[in-house]
XYZ file of C-alpha atoms in Angstrom:
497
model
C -117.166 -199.615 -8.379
C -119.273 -200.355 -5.221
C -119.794 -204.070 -6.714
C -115.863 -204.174 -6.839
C -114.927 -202.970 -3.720
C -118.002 -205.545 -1.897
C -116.146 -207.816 -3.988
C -112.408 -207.637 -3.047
C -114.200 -207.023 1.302
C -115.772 -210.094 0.857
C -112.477 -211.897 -0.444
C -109.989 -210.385 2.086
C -112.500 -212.232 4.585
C -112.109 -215.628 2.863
C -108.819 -215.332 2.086
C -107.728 -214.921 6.426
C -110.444 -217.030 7.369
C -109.469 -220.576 8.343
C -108.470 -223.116 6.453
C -107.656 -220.671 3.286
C -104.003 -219.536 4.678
C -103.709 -223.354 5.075
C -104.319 -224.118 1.405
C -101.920 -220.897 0.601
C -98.843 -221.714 2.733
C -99.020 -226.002 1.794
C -99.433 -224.718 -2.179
C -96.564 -222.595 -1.925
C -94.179 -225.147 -0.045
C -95.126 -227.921 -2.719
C -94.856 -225.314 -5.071
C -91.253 -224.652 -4.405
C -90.529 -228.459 -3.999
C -91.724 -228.889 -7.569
C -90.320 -225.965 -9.140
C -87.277 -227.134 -7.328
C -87.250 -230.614 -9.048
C -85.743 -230.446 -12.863
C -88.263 -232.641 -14.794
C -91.406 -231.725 -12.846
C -92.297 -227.732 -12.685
C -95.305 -226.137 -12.261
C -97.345 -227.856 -14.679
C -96.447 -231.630 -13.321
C -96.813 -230.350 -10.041
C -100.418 -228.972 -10.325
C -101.263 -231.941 -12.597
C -100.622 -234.446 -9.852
C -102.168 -232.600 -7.431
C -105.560 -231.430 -9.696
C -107.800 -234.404 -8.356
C -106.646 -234.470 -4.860
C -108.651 -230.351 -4.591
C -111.971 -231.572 -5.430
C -113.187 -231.925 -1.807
C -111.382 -228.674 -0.662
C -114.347 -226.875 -2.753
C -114.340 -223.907 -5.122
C -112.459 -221.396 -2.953
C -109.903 -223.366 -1.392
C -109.050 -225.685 -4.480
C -108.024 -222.569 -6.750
C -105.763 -221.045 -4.118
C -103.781 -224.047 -3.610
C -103.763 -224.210 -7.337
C -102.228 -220.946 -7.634
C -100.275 -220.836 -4.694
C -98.758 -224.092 -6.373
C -98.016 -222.254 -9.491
C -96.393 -219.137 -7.736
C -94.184 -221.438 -5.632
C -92.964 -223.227 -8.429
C -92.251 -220.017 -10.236
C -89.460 -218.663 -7.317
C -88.830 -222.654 -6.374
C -86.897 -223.027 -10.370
C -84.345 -220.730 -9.272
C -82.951 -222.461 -5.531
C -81.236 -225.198 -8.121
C -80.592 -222.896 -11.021
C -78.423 -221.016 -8.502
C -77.194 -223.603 -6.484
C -75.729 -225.964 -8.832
C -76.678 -224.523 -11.744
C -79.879 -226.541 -12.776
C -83.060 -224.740 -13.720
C -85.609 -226.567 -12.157
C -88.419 -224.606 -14.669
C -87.522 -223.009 -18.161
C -88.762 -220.118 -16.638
C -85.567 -220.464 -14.284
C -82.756 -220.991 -17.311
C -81.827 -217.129 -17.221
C -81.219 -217.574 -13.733
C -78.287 -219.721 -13.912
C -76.536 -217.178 -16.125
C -75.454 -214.912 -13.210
C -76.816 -216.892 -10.314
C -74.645 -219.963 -9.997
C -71.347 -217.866 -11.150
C -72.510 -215.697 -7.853
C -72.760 -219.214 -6.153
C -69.216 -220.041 -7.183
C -68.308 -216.876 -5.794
C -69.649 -218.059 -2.298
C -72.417 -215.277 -2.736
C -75.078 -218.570 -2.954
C -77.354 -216.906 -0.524
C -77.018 -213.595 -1.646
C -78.226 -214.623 -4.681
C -81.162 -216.707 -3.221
C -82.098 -213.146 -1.200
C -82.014 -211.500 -4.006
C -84.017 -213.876 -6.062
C -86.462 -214.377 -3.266
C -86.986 -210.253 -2.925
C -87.467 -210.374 -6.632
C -89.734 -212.901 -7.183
C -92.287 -211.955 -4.796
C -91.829 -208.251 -5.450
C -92.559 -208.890 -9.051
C -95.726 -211.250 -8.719
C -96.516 -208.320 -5.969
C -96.398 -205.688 -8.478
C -97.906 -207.465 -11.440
C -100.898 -209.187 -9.131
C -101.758 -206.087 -8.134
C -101.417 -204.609 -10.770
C -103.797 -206.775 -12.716
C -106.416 -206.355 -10.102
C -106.576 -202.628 -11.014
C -106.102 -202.321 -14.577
C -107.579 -205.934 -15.851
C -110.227 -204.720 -18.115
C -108.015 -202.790 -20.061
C -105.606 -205.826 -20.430
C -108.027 -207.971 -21.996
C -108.393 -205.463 -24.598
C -104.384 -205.399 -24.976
C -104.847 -209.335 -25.108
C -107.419 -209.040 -27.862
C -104.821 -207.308 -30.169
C -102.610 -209.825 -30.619
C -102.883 -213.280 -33.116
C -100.477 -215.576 -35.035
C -98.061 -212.715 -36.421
C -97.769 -211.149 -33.365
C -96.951 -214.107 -31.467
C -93.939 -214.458 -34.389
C -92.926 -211.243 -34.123
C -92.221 -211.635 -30.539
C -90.531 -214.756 -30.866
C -88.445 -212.623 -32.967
C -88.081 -210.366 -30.923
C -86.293 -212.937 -28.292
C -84.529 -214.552 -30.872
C -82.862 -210.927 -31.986
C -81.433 -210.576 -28.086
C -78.737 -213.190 -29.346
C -76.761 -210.773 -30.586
C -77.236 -208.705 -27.122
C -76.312 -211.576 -24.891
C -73.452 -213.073 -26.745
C -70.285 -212.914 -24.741
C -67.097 -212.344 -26.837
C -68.097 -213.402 -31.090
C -71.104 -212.809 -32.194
C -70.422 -215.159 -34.649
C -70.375 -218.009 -32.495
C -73.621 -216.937 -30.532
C -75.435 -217.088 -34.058
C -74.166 -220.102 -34.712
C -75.190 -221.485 -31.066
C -78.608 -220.063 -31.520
C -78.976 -221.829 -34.822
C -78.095 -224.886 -33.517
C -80.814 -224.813 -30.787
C -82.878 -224.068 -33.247
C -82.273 -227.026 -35.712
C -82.708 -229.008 -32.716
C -86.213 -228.073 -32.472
C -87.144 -228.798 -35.830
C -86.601 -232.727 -35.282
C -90.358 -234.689 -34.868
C -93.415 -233.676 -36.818
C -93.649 -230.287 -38.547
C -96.179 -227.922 -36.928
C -98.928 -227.469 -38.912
C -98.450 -230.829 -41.547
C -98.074 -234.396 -40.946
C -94.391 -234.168 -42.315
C -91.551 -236.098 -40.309
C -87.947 -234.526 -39.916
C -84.481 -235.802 -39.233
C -86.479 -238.948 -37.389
C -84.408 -241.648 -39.110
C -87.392 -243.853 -38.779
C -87.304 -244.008 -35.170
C -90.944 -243.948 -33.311
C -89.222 -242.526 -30.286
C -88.174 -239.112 -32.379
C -91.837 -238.348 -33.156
C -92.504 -235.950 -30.757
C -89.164 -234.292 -31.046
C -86.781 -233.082 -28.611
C -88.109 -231.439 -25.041
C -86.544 -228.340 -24.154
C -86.827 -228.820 -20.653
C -84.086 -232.316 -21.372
C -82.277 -229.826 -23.539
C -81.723 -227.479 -20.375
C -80.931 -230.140 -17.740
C -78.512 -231.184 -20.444
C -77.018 -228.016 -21.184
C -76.404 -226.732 -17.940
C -76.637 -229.438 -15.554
C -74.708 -232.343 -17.369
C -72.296 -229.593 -18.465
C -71.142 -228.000 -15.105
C -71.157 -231.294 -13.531
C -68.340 -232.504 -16.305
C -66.610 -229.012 -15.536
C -67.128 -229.725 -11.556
C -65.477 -233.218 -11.598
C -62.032 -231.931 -12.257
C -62.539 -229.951 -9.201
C -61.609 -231.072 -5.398
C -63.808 -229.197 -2.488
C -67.012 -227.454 -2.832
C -68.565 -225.390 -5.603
C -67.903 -222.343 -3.561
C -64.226 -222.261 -1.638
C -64.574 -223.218 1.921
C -62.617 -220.237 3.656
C -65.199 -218.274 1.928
C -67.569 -216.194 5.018
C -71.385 -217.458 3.592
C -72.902 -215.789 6.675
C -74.658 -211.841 6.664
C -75.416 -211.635 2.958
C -79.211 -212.408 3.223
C -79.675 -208.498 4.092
C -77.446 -207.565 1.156
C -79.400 -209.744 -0.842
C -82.385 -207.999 -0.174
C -80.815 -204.198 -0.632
C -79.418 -205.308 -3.499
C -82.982 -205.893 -5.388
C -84.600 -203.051 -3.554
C -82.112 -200.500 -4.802
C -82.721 -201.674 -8.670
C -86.204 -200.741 -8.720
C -85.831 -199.825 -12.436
C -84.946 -203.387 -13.104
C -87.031 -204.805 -11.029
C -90.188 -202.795 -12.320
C -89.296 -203.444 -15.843
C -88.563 -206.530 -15.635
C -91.973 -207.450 -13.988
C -94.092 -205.536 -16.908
C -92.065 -207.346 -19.187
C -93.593 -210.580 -17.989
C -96.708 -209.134 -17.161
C -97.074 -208.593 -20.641
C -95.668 -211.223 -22.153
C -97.905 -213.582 -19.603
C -101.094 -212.454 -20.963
C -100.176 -213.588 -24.620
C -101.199 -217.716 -24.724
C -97.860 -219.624 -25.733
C -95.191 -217.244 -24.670
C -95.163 -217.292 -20.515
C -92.666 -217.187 -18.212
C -89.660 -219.233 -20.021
C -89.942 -216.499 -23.221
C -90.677 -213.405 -20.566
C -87.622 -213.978 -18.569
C -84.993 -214.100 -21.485
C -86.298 -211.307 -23.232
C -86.366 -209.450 -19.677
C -82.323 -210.439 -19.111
C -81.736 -209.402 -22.365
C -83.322 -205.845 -22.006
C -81.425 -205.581 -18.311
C -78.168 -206.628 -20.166
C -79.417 -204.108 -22.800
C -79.985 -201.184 -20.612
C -76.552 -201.571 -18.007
C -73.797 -199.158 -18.053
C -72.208 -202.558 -17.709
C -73.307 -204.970 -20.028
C -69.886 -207.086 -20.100
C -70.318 -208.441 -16.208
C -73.447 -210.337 -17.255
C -72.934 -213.832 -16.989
C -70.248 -213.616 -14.333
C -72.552 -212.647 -11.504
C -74.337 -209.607 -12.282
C -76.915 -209.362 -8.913
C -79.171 -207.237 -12.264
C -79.374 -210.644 -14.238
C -80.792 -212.400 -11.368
C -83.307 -209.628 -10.668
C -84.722 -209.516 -14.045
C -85.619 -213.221 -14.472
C -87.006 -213.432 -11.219
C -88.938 -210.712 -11.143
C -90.358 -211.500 -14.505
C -90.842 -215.068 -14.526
C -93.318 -214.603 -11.389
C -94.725 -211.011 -12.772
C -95.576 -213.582 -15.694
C -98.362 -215.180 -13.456
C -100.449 -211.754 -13.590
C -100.703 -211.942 -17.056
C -101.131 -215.332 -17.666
C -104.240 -215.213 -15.802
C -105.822 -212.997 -17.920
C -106.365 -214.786 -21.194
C -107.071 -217.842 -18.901
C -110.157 -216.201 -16.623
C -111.489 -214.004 -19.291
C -111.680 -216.397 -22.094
C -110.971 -220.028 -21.204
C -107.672 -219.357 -23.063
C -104.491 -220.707 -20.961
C -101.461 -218.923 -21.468
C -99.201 -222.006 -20.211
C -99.162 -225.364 -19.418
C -99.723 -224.178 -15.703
C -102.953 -222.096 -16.923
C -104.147 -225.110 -18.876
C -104.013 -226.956 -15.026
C -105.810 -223.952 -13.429
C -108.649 -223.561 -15.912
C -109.153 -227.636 -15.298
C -109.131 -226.979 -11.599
C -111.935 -224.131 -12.924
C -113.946 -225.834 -14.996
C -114.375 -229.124 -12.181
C -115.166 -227.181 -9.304
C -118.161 -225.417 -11.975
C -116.801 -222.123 -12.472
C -116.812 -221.413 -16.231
C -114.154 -218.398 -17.446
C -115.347 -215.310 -19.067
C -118.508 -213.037 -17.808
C -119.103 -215.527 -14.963
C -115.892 -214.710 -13.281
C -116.388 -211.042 -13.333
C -120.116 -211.273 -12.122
C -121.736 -213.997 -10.161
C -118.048 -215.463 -9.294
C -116.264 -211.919 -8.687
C -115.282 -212.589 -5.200
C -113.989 -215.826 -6.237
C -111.728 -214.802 -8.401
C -110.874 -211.886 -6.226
C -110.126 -214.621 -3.727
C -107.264 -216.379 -5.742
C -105.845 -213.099 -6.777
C -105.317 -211.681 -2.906
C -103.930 -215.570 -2.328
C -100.991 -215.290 -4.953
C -100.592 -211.658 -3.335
C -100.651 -213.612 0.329
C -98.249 -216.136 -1.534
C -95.631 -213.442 -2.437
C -95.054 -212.130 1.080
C -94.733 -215.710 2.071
C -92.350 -216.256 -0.656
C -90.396 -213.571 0.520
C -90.235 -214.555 3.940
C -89.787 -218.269 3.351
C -86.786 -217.468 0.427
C -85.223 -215.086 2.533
C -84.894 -216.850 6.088
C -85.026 -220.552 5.200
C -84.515 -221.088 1.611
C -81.080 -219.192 1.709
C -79.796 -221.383 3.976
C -79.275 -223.692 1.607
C -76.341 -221.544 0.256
C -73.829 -224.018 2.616
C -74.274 -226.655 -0.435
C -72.315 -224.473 -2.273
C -69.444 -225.621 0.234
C -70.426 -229.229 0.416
C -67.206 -231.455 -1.812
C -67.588 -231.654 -5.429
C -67.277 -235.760 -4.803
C -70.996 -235.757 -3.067
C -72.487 -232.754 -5.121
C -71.689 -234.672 -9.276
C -72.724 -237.794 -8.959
C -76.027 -236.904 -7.396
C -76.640 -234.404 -9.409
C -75.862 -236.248 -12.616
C -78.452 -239.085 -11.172
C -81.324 -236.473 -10.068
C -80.999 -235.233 -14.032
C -81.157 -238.572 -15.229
C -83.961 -239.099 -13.347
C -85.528 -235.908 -13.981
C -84.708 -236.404 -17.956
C -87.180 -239.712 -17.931
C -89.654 -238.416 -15.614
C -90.295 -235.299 -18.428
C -91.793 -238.595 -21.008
C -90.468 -241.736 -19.834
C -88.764 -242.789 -22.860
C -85.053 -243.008 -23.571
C -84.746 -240.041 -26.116
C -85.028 -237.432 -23.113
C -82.033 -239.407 -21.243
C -80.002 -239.412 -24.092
C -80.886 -235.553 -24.958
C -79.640 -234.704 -21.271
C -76.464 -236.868 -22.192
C -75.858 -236.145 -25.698
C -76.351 -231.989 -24.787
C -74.453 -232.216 -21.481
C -71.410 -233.281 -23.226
C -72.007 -230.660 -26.548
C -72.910 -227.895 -23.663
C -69.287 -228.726 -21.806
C -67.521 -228.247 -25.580
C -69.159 -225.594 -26.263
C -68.503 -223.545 -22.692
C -65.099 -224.900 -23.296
C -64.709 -223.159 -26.864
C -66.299 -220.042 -26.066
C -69.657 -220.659 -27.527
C -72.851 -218.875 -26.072
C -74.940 -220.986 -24.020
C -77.435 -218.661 -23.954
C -77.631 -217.830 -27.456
C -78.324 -221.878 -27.903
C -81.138 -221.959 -25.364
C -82.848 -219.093 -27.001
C -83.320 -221.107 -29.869
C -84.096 -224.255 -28.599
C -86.731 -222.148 -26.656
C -87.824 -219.750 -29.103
C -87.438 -221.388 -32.590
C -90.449 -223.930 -32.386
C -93.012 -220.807 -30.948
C -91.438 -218.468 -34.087
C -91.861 -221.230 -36.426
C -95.189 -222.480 -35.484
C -96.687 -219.223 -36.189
C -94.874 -217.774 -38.795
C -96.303 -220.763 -40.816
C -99.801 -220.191 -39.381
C -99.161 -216.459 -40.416
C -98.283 -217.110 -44.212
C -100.922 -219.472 -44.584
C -103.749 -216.697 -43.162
C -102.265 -214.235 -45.219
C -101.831 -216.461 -48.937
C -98.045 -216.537 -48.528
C -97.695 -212.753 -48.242
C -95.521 -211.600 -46.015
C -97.537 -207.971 -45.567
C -99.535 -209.867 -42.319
C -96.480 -209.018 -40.101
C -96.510 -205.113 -40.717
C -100.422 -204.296 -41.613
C -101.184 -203.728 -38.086
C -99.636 -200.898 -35.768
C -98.949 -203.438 -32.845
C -97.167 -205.359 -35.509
C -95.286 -202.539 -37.010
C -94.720 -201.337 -33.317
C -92.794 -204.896 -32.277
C -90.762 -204.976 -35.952
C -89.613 -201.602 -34.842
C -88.176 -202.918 -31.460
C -86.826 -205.796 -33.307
C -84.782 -203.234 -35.653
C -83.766 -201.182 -32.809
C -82.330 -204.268 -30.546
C -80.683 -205.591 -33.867
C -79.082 -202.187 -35.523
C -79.121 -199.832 -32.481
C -75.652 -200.616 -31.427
C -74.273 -199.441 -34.828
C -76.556 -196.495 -35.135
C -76.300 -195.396 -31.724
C -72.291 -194.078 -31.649
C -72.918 -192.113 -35.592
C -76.025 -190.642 -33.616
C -73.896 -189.432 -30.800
C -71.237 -188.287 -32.801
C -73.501 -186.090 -34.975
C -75.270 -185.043 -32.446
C -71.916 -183.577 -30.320
């Protein structure tokens, strides 16, 4: 305990000493840019940057590195909201109820409230994992290949939560993103599928094409029939920042879920942030007295994503400093940045190194207050492009996504992904199909397959694996509760009065 408490002293003092808050406040601002930017994210972002830390030193390397990452995390949502392109998958829930608040002329509202959530999640969860980290890397420990299927599942079951109007039709989107996802080389085998002998289709479809596709391409179609701004122009932007902020403060229940929920989900490798925040918008949706206003600017949509998809960066930093084991592409930067500045994860970082990695924790705690302050009086004023004309706003847009589409691989299969799904995502919002339900799939179908397949091989093609173990049994249970709940729920209540 002494040890620990020398430890975190010794880090406070780095962390306020000079240059440190330098390294925090320029990771976070590039952070932001690059979460911003559909095509580039976190990952990118860090990736570019990785060589350019190795004079900064140990200290100073890894909180840039972080500070990038928690930037990047809150940065995804100022174009998911403002013209309804997630600049991260961890931002794609965002755009559900956060541009429709946009189009409402609530655009900075809805950047306040995604800025109080965001950094009051990562807050929460940072802290959190400072006090209780040992027993999370026992948590961490409990979970392999069928758990990580299970909770794939468990995603893929919030279709039926989140679909707006027929069920049907969600299914039916959901399996569509899903067949998607099975085009390129099976997981596991050297089998090809649906490639029609094209090189290009190797490597399959990315989801993060799929996504500027879906919702970018698409609204811009929708936006083009449209004269003025996104937002009406007689519509009074001004005083909502501070409503912004009351408005996440006085949902603490989603809020505080919501950033457990990624927590969690952030300290299994290969779920993260873009898994964490759909399953977190489907519990909020879940949970409301008033499910049906999802999707048409419910402030409770926002909250959840955000304050999961940064809560995610608590837990991903688990599996990544105790065992070398990245939970995400970001991670997988970080424990690079790591291992060339000579710091080696597992015992090393919680002995020798312990005010190191105290260090980078109180910088992504630092980070969140900036975030805050930076989302709340700067970012938001970006809610006039809401009111700029439709004529500016499409045509860039549809050029920045074109860009961003061949920027993700550089090859034409990404551009014509962003097309070909732009166009399907504009039919489908036009026929009343669930967007969400598709992006679930294209999201979650790869993870669930990947490991399912893993599973049944471990296990000689039995399918006992996925209920032999409590933590197994225990997700299957939430699975049947999310899936069957709504029918059993009204016979319960009328036996019960």
């Amino acid at each position: 305990m002494a040890a620990t408490i020398a430890a975190l002293t010794e880090a406070a003092g780095t962390l306020f000493s000079w240059p440190t808050p330098l390294w925090v406040a320029v990771g976070l601002i590039l952070g932001m840019i690059a979460g911003a930017l559909p095509g580039v994210g976190s990952s990118l972002g860090m990736a570019i940057v990785l060589p350019l830390t190795l004079p900064l030193g140990p200290i100073n390397a890894l909180v840039l590195l972080v500070s990038m990452y928690s930037g990047a995390m809150y940065g995804g949502s100022i174009a998911a909201i403002l013209v309804n392109v997630p600049g991260t998958g961890a931002a794609a829930a965002t755009t559900f109820d956060g541009y429709p608040m946009s189009k409402q002329g609530r655009a900075i509202e809805a950047l306040s409230i995604s800025a109080t959530s965001s950094a009051l999640g990562g807050f929460l969860t940072v802290l959190t994992l400072i006090a209780i980290s040992p027993i999370l890397i026992e948590a961490v420990l409990l979970f392999g290949t069928p758990e990580y299927f299970l909770m794939a599942v468990l995603g893929l079951s919030m279709i039926g939560v989140v679909a707006q109007g027929s069920v049907v039709k969600a299914i039916i989107a959901g399996a569509f993103g899903m067949l998607l996802t099975t085009i390129g080389i099976a997981p596991n085998s050297p089998e090809l599928r649906y490639t029609f002998g094209s090189l290009a289709l190797y490597d399959g479809i990315d989801f993060i094409a799929a996504l500027i596709g879906m919702f970018a391409i698409a609204e811009m179609i929708k936006l083009s029939a449209q004269t003025g701004g996104i937002a009406d122009s007689d519509i009074d932007l001004d005083g909502s920042v501070l409503a912004g902020i009351k408005t996440a403060i006085s949902r603490p229940v989603t809020l505080i879920k919501s950033s457990f929920i990624g927590m969690f989900i952030g300290a299994v490798p290969g779920s993260g942030a873009t898994v964490s925040n759909f399953i977190s918008y489907g519990e909020a949706m879940r949970s409301s007295d008033n499910p049906e206003a999802f999707g048409s600017g419910e402030p409770d949509g926002v909250i959840a994503s955000e304050a999961s998809n940064n809560g995610t960066i608590g837990g991903s930093l688990i599996p990544t400093i105790s065992f070398g084991i990245p939970g995400s592409g970001s991670t997988a930067v970080l424990l690079g940045g790591l291992l060339m500045h000579g710091l080696r994860p597992g015992p090393q970082l919680f002995d020798a190194e312990l005010a190191t990695t105290y260090t980078f924790m109180l910088a992504l705690l630092a980070g969140n207050v900036f975030i805050l302050f930076v989302g709340v009086f700067v970012v938001t004023r970006l809610g006039h492009l809401t009111q700029v004309d439709t004529k500016y706003i499409v045509p860039t847009i549809i050029v920045l996504s074109m860009i961003g589409g061949y920027t993700l691989r550089t090859n034409w299969v990404d551009v014509a992904t962003v097309v070909f799904l732009g166009l399907f995502g504009y039919l489908m919002v036009k026929y009343n199909y669930s967007v969400i339900a598709f992006v679930l799939g294209v999201v979650l179908g790869p993870i669930a397959e990947e490991n399912l397949i893993r599973s049944l091989q471990l296990s000689g093609g039995s399918y006992d694996i996925f209920v032999t173990k409590p933590l197994s049994l225990l997700i299957v249970i939430a699975i049947l509760v999310i899936l069957f709940g709504p029918v059993v729920k009204p016979q319960l209540e009328r036996l019960i009065s």
